[in-house]
Coordinates of C-alpha atoms in Angstrom, one line a residue:
M15 CA 2.1 -41.4 16.9
G16 CA 6.2 -41.7 17.3
Y17 CA 8.1 -38.9 17.8
T18 CA 9.3 -38.1 13.7
G19 CA 11.9 -35.6 14.0
I20 CA 12.3 -31.6 13.0
N21 CA 12.0 -31.0 9.1
L22 CA 15.5 -29.5 8.8
E23 CA 14.5 -28.3 5.4
N24 CA 11.6 -26.1 7.2
V25 CA 14.4 -24.8 9.1
K26 CA 16.7 -24.0 6.9
M27 CA 14.1 -22.4 4.8
S28 CA 12.8 -20.3 8.2
N29 CA 16.7 -18.9 8.6
R30 CA 17.1 -18.0 5.4
S31 CA 14.2 -16.1 5.4
A32 CA 15.1 -14.8 8.9
I33 CA 18.4 -13.8 7.3
L34 CA 16.7 -12.1 4.5
K35 CA 14.4 -10.1 6.1
L36 CA 17.6 -9.1 8.6
L37 CA 19.4 -7.9 5.7
N38 CA 16.2 -5.9 4.1
D39 CA 15.3 -4.0 7.7
H40 CA 18.9 -3.0 8.4
G41 CA 21.0 -3.1 5.6
A42 CA 24.1 -4.8 5.1
M43 CA 25.7 -6.7 7.6
S44 CA 28.5 -9.2 8.5
R45 CA 27.9 -12.7 8.9
K46 CA 29.2 -12.3 12.2
D47 CA 26.5 -10.0 12.7
I48 CA 24.0 -11.5 11.2
A49 CA 24.9 -14.8 13.6
L50 CA 24.7 -12.7 16.8
T51 CA 21.5 -10.6 15.6
L52 CA 19.3 -13.8 15.0
G53 CA 20.8 -15.9 17.6
L54 CA 22.4 -18.8 15.4
T55 CA 25.4 -20.2 15.0
P56 CA 28.5 -19.0 12.6
A57 CA 28.7 -21.9 10.8
T58 CA 24.6 -22.0 9.9
V59 CA 24.9 -18.7 8.5
T60 CA 28.1 -19.1 6.5
L61 CA 26.2 -22.0 4.9
I62 CA 23.1 -20.1 4.1
C63 CA 24.9 -17.0 3.1
T64 CA 27.3 -19.2 0.9
E65 CA 24.4 -20.7 -1.2
L66 CA 22.6 -17.3 -1.3
L67 CA 25.6 -15.7 -2.8
S68 CA 26.0 -18.9 -5.0
G69 CA 22.5 -18.2 -6.1
G70 CA 22.9 -14.7 -6.9
I71 CA 20.3 -13.3 -4.4
L72 CA 23.2 -11.9 -1.9
C73 CA 26.2 -9.9 -2.7
E74 CA 29.5 -9.0 -0.9
R75 CA 29.5 -5.3 -0.6
G76 CA 33.3 -4.8 0.9
E77 CA 35.0 -5.1 4.1
V78 CA 33.7 -3.1 7.3
D79 CA 35.9 0.1 8.4
E80 CA 37.3 -0.8 11.5
E81 CA 40.2 0.2 13.7
K82 CA 43.0 -2.0 13.0
R83 CA 42.6 -5.4 14.3
A84 CA 44.4 -8.9 14.3
G85 CA 42.4 -11.5 12.1
R86 CA 40.6 -11.7 9.1
K87 CA 38.5 -8.4 8.2
K88 CA 34.4 -8.8 8.2
V89 CA 32.9 -8.7 4.9
L90 CA 29.8 -7.0 4.5
I91 CA 26.7 -9.0 2.9
D92 CA 23.5 -7.4 1.3
I93 CA 20.6 -8.8 -0.9
N94 CA 21.2 -8.6 -4.7
Y95 CA 18.1 -6.1 -5.4
Q96 CA 18.4 -6.3 -8.4
C97 CA 18.3 -10.4 -8.8
R98 CA 14.8 -10.4 -9.9
Y99 CA 12.0 -8.2 -11.2
V100 CA 8.2 -7.6 -10.1
L101 CA 5.6 -6.7 -12.3
A102 CA 3.4 -4.7 -10.3
I103 CA -0.5 -3.7 -11.1
S104 CA -2.8 -1.1 -9.3
I105 CA -5.9 -1.4 -10.0
E106 CA -7.9 2.1 -9.8
A107 CA -11.6 3.4 -10.4
A108 CA -10.5 5.4 -12.6
E109 CA -6.4 4.5 -13.9
T110 CA -4.6 1.3 -14.0
T111 CA -1.2 1.6 -13.4
V112 CA 1.3 -1.4 -14.8
S113 CA 4.7 -1.2 -13.7
V114 CA 8.0 -3.4 -13.5
C115 CA 10.4 -3.0 -10.5
D116 CA 13.5 -4.6 -8.9
L117 CA 13.3 -5.8 -5.4
K118 CA 14.6 -2.8 -4.0
G119 CA 11.3 -0.5 -4.6
N120 CA 12.8 1.3 -7.8
R121 CA 10.7 1.4 -10.5
C122 CA 12.5 0.6 -13.8
G123 CA 8.9 1.2 -16.2
M124 CA 5.6 2.1 -16.0
R125 CA 2.4 2.1 -18.4
R126 CA -0.5 3.5 -17.7
L127 CA -4.3 3.1 -19.1
P128 CA -7.8 3.7 -18.2
T129 CA -9.3 1.5 -16.1
D130 CA -12.6 0.0 -17.9
G131 CA -15.1 -0.9 -15.6
G132 CA -17.6 -1.2 -18.1
R133 CA -15.8 -4.0 -20.3
A134 CA -15.9 -7.4 -19.4
P135 CA -12.9 -8.2 -16.6
E136 CA -11.3 -10.8 -18.6
E137 CA -11.2 -8.8 -21.9
F138 CA -9.9 -5.5 -19.2
L139 CA -7.4 -8.2 -17.3
K140 CA -6.1 -9.4 -21.1
K141 CA -5.5 -5.9 -22.0
V142 CA -3.7 -5.5 -18.6
A143 CA -1.5 -8.5 -19.4
D144 CA -1.0 -7.1 -22.6
E145 CA 0.3 -3.6 -21.2
G146 CA 2.7 -5.9 -18.9
K147 CA 4.3 -7.5 -21.4
A148 CA 5.0 -4.9 -23.7
L149 CA 6.5 -2.8 -20.1
M150 CA 9.0 -6.1 -19.7
W151 CA 10.1 -6.2 -23.0
E152 CA 10.9 -2.3 -23.3
S153 CA 12.8 -2.1 -20.2
G154 CA 14.3 -5.7 -21.0
T155 CA 13.1 -7.9 -18.1
G156 CA 13.7 -11.3 -19.0
K157 CA 10.8 -13.8 -18.3
D158 CA 13.2 -16.0 -16.5
Q159 CA 13.8 -12.5 -13.8
I160 CA 10.1 -12.1 -13.2
L161 CA 9.6 -13.1 -9.5
G162 CA 5.3 -12.8 -9.1
V163 CA 2.8 -10.6 -10.5
G164 CA 1.5 -8.0 -7.5
V165 CA -2.1 -6.7 -8.2
S166 CA -3.9 -4.4 -5.9
V167 CA -7.5 -4.0 -6.0
P168 CA -10.1 -2.1 -4.5
G169 CA -12.5 -3.4 -1.8
I170 CA -12.6 -7.1 -0.3
V171 CA -9.9 -9.0 -1.4
R172 CA -9.4 -13.1 -0.8
R173 CA -6.1 -13.1 -1.0
R174 CA -5.6 -17.0 -0.9
T175 CA -7.6 -17.4 -3.6
G176 CA -7.5 -14.0 -6.0
L177 CA -10.7 -13.2 -5.4
S178 CA -12.0 -9.5 -6.0
H179 CA -15.1 -10.0 -4.0
H180 CA -16.1 -6.3 -4.7
A181 CA -13.8 -3.5 -6.5
Y182 CA -16.0 -0.6 -5.7
R183 CA -16.6 1.5 -8.8
I184 CA -15.5 -1.2 -11.0
W185 CA -16.5 -4.0 -10.6
K186 CA -20.1 -4.9 -9.0
E187 CA -19.4 -8.5 -8.8
P188 CA -16.7 -10.9 -7.6
V189 CA -13.9 -11.0 -10.7
E190 CA -11.3 -14.0 -10.2
V191 CA -8.5 -11.8 -10.7
G192 CA -5.8 -14.2 -10.2
K193 CA -7.4 -16.6 -12.1
L194 CA -7.5 -14.3 -15.0
L195 CA -4.5 -12.9 -15.3
E196 CA -2.7 -16.6 -14.3
Q197 CA -4.0 -17.6 -18.2
H198 CA -1.9 -15.0 -19.6
F199 CA 1.4 -15.0 -17.4
P200 CA 4.0 -18.2 -16.5
Y201 CA 4.3 -16.6 -12.7
P202 CA 2.5 -16.8 -9.4
V203 CA 0.1 -13.7 -9.1
I204 CA -0.8 -12.6 -5.5
V205 CA -3.8 -10.0 -5.3
E206 CA -4.3 -7.7 -1.9
N207 CA -7.0 -4.7 -1.5
N208 CA -5.2 -2.1 -2.1
V209 CA -5.3 -0.5 1.1
K210 CA -3.6 -4.3 3.0
A211 CA -1.3 -3.6 -0.3
F212 CA 0.1 -0.4 0.7
A213 CA 0.5 -1.4 4.5
E214 CA 2.4 -4.7 3.1
G215 CA 4.8 -2.0 1.6
E216 CA 5.4 0.4 4.3
L217 CA 6.2 -3.4 6.3
V218 CA 8.8 -3.9 3.7
Y219 CA 10.3 -0.7 2.4
G220 CA 8.9 2.0 5.2
S221 CA 8.1 2.2 8.9
G222 CA 6.9 -1.6 9.4
R223 CA 10.9 -2.0 9.7
E224 CA 11.2 0.2 12.5
R225 CA 7.7 -0.1 14.4
E226 CA 5.5 -3.6 15.4
N227 CA 2.1 -2.1 15.1
L228 CA 0.6 0.8 12.8
L229 CA -2.6 1.5 11.6
F230 CA -2.7 3.2 7.9
I231 CA -5.4 5.8 6.6
K232 CA -5.8 6.5 3.1
W233 CA -8.0 9.6 2.5
G234 CA -9.1 9.7 -1.3
P235 CA -10.9 8.9 -3.9
G236 CA -12.8 6.8 -0.5
V237 CA -11.2 6.5 3.0
G238 CA -9.8 3.3 3.8
S239 CA -7.5 1.9 6.3
A240 CA -5.0 -1.3 7.9
I241 CA -3.5 -1.8 10.3
I242 CA -0.5 -4.1 11.0
I243 CA -0.1 -6.1 14.3
R244 CA 3.6 -7.6 15.6
N245 CA 4.6 -6.5 11.8
E246 CA 1.6 -8.4 10.7
I247 CA -1.5 -7.4 8.1
Y248 CA -4.5 -8.0 10.6
D249 CA -7.1 -9.8 8.2
S250 CA -10.0 -11.8 9.2
E251 CA -11.5 -14.7 8.0
N252 CA -13.6 -13.0 5.5
S253 CA -10.7 -10.9 4.5
K254 CA -12.4 -8.1 5.8
S255 CA -10.3 -5.7 8.1
A256 CA -10.6 -2.3 9.8
E257 CA -12.9 0.1 7.8
I258 CA -12.6 3.8 9.4
G259 CA -14.9 4.5 5.9
H260 CA -17.8 2.8 7.1
F261 CA -18.2 3.8 10.8
I262 CA -21.5 5.5 11.3
V263 CA -21.3 9.2 11.8
E264 CA -24.9 10.2 10.9
K265 CA -28.1 8.6 12.1
N266 CA -30.1 7.7 8.5
G267 CA -27.5 9.2 6.3
K268 CA -27.2 9.2 2.7
Q269 CA -26.9 5.1 1.9
C270 CA -23.6 4.2 1.3
R271 CA -21.9 1.6 -1.1
C272 CA -21.5 -0.9 1.6
G273 CA -25.1 -0.9 1.7
R274 CA -25.4 0.7 5.6
R275 CA -26.3 3.8 6.3
G276 CA -24.9 7.5 7.4
C277 CA -20.8 6.1 6.6
L278 CA -17.9 8.8 7.0
E279 CA -17.8 7.5 3.4
T280 CA -20.9 8.9 2.5
R281 CA -19.6 12.4 3.8
V282 CA -15.6 12.5 3.4
S283 CA -15.2 10.9 0.2
T284 CA -14.3 12.9 -3.6
H285 CA -17.5 12.4 -4.6
A286 CA -19.2 13.1 -1.1
I287 CA -17.4 16.3 -0.9
A288 CA -18.3 17.1 -4.2
E289 CA -21.9 16.9 -4.1
Q290 CA -21.9 19.0 -0.9
V291 CA -20.0 21.9 -2.2
R292 CA -22.2 21.8 -5.8
S293 CA -25.3 21.9 -3.7
A294 CA -24.6 24.6 -1.6
C295 CA -22.5 26.8 -3.8
T296 CA -24.4 30.2 -5.3
A297 CA -23.5 33.5 -5.8
E298 CA -24.3 34.7 -2.1
T299 CA -22.9 31.6 0.1
M300 CA -19.5 30.6 -2.0
P301 CA -18.9 33.9 -4.1
V302 CA -15.3 33.3 -4.8
L303 CA -15.8 29.8 -6.2
Y304 CA -18.8 30.6 -7.6
E305 CA -16.8 33.4 -10.2
L306 CA -14.2 30.9 -10.6
V307 CA -16.6 28.3 -12.0
E308 CA -18.3 31.3 -14.1
G309 CA -21.5 30.2 -12.4
K310 CA -21.1 26.7 -13.8
T311 CA -21.7 24.7 -10.6
E312 CA -21.8 21.5 -12.4
C313 CA -18.2 22.0 -13.0
I314 CA -17.4 21.1 -9.6
E315 CA -16.6 17.6 -9.8
A316 CA -14.9 14.7 -7.5
R317 CA -12.5 14.2 -11.0
N318 CA -11.2 18.1 -10.6
I319 CA -11.0 18.4 -6.5
S320 CA -7.5 19.7 -6.9
W321 CA -9.2 22.8 -8.7
W322 CA -11.0 23.9 -6.5
I323 CA -11.1 22.8 -3.3
G324 CA -7.9 25.3 -2.6
T325 CA -10.0 28.5 -3.4
K326 CA -10.2 30.9 -0.5
D327 CA -13.9 31.0 -0.1
G328 CA -15.1 31.2 3.2
G329 CA -18.1 29.1 2.4
L330 CA -16.2 26.4 1.2
E331 CA -13.7 26.7 4.2
R332 CA -17.2 25.5 6.4
I333 CA -18.1 23.1 5.0
L334 CA -14.1 21.3 4.5
D335 CA -13.7 22.2 8.4
E336 CA -16.6 20.3 9.2
I337 CA -15.6 17.6 6.8
L338 CA -12.2 17.6 8.3
E339 CA -13.8 17.4 11.7
Q340 CA -15.3 14.2 10.8
M341 CA -12.3 13.0 9.7
A342 CA -10.4 13.6 12.7
R343 CA -12.8 12.5 15.6
T344 CA -13.2 9.0 13.4
A345 CA -9.8 9.1 13.5
V346 CA -8.9 9.6 16.9
N347 CA -11.9 7.0 17.9
T348 CA -10.3 4.5 15.9
I349 CA -6.1 5.5 17.5
T350 CA -8.0 5.7 20.9
L351 CA -9.3 2.0 20.6
L352 CA -6.6 0.1 18.7
A353 CA -3.3 2.5 20.5
P354 CA -0.7 1.4 17.4
D355 CA 3.0 2.6 18.0
Q356 CA 2.1 5.1 15.1
V357 CA -0.2 6.2 12.9
I358 CA 0.5 6.4 8.7
I359 CA -2.0 8.9 6.5
Y360 CA -1.3 8.9 3.0
G361 CA -3.7 9.2 0.1
Y362 CA -4.1 12.9 -2.8
M363 CA -6.2 14.3 -0.3
F364 CA -3.3 14.3 2.3
D365 CA -1.8 16.0 -0.5
L366 CA -3.9 19.2 -1.1
P367 CA -3.2 22.3 0.2
R368 CA -3.5 22.8 3.7
L369 CA -5.8 19.5 4.7
E370 CA -3.3 17.8 5.8
Q371 CA -2.1 20.5 8.4
R372 CA -5.6 21.3 9.3
F373 CA -6.2 17.7 10.2
L374 CA -3.4 17.0 12.3
K375 CA -3.9 20.3 14.2
L376 CA -8.1 18.6 14.5
C377 CA -6.3 15.6 16.1
G378 CA -4.5 17.5 18.7
E379 CA -7.0 19.4 19.3
Y380 CA -8.5 16.3 20.5
D381 CA -5.7 15.2 22.1
P382 CA -2.2 16.7 22.5
A383 CA -0.1 13.1 22.3
Y384 CA -1.1 13.1 18.5
G385 CA 0.8 16.0 17.7
G386 CA 4.6 15.6 16.7
E387 CA 5.5 12.0 14.8
Y388 CA 2.9 10.3 16.2
I389 CA 0.6 11.3 12.9
R390 CA 2.7 11.2 10.0
K391 CA 2.5 11.1 6.1
S392 CA 3.9 8.2 4.3
R393 CA 7.0 8.4 3.7
L394 CA 6.1 6.1 0.1
G395 CA 3.3 8.5 -0.9
E396 CA 5.4 8.9 -4.4
Q397 CA 5.2 5.0 -5.2
I398 CA 1.8 4.8 -4.1
E399 CA 1.0 3.1 -7.5
Y400 CA 3.8 0.3 -7.5
I401 CA 4.8 0.1 -3.8
G402 CA 1.8 -2.3 -2.5
P403 CA 1.6 -4.6 -5.5
L404 CA 5.7 -4.7 -5.1
A405 CA 5.2 -5.6 -1.8
V406 CA 3.4 -8.6 -1.7
V407 CA 5.3 -10.4 -4.0
M408 CA 8.2 -9.2 -2.1
N409 CA 7.3 -10.1 1.1
E410 CA 5.7 -13.2 0.4
R411 CA 7.7 -15.0 -2.7
F412 CA 11.1 -13.6 -1.6
L413 CA 11.3 -12.4 2.3
R414 CA 9.1 -15.2 4.0
A415 CA 9.7 -18.4 1.3
G416 CA 13.8 -17.4 1.3
T417 CA 13.8 -18.1 -2.6
V418 CA 13.7 -16.9 -5.8
D419 CA 12.2 -19.6 -7.5
R420 CA 9.2 -19.6 -9.8
G421 CA 6.3 -21.4 -9.7

């Protein structure tokens, strides 16, 4: 086969993508500094920036404050984060959140609706699409301003096809989430596992801009994990990743929703914790908690865990200490195997009183090196409802593509 030459359009797209990612990671820069950082010629950077400025993708932020010097002053170039918006859909077991966001990570509007797993998936997703359209109208977001639709779902997801293989506690059968939503929207729909999507949020908006290799641990209602290796989400051919929630911690233990027995989730998920506490709670073993629920132990449920888990009760504390020790031991073993640059924890169980501090203390007892900022809580925790779905669209349709064209 003869030499066919370099595809100049691909080179140009790669350079556009590199410039956009650099600006997203480091903020506004001058054309000269962009060229020096990326190793591109000033002429190449000027040409690309001129095209992106004319398309409204970039904007000028003013001149750089420098000491007096001869010649033209540097002008800062930045991403115009309001050039397009993303419809971000987060489907969780109890509730689905629909948000309209700009590319900076700001939410412009939001709607919530109960996740109805008993309803036919096509009917439920049509309801979600209707809520999204209504939200776009309310927020004043035009159809031509939407870059794409991002969707996060629990369980195994095949991103390339938009297939939710098994959304735990929502759908038992595979659901073509992407294709069903594309029937209602004229935009690309990108579907991803919820933990991987949040990891991508950190990659675009959080710690991933500073670190190359990260481990994510989510706690609540189940336990999930994701890995970033050299600024890329690890994903196997079968769309599975390292799931620490399904580490075996108990021989011949309870059957897990994954089909195996003795998984970590059978001990530390919110449903498992509620079951353990409920079955052990008596007037003698947990007098304070027993009095709180007025003897009605059936009131101790996963859905109201934030109400009862902070009770100062010795019997309850002992159960929680065992659960936290299992979480910490599994996390430390995973860290030892992967050796990430940093570990990010998030999820509402880490938001509950004292649980985060006790978890970190136990990890530090196993290895003092895991103290300080090595294991830390995500700074994006308050954006958990939308940052993942937003990031998968931002990353795939904007940063990597170097364009905002629809279709």
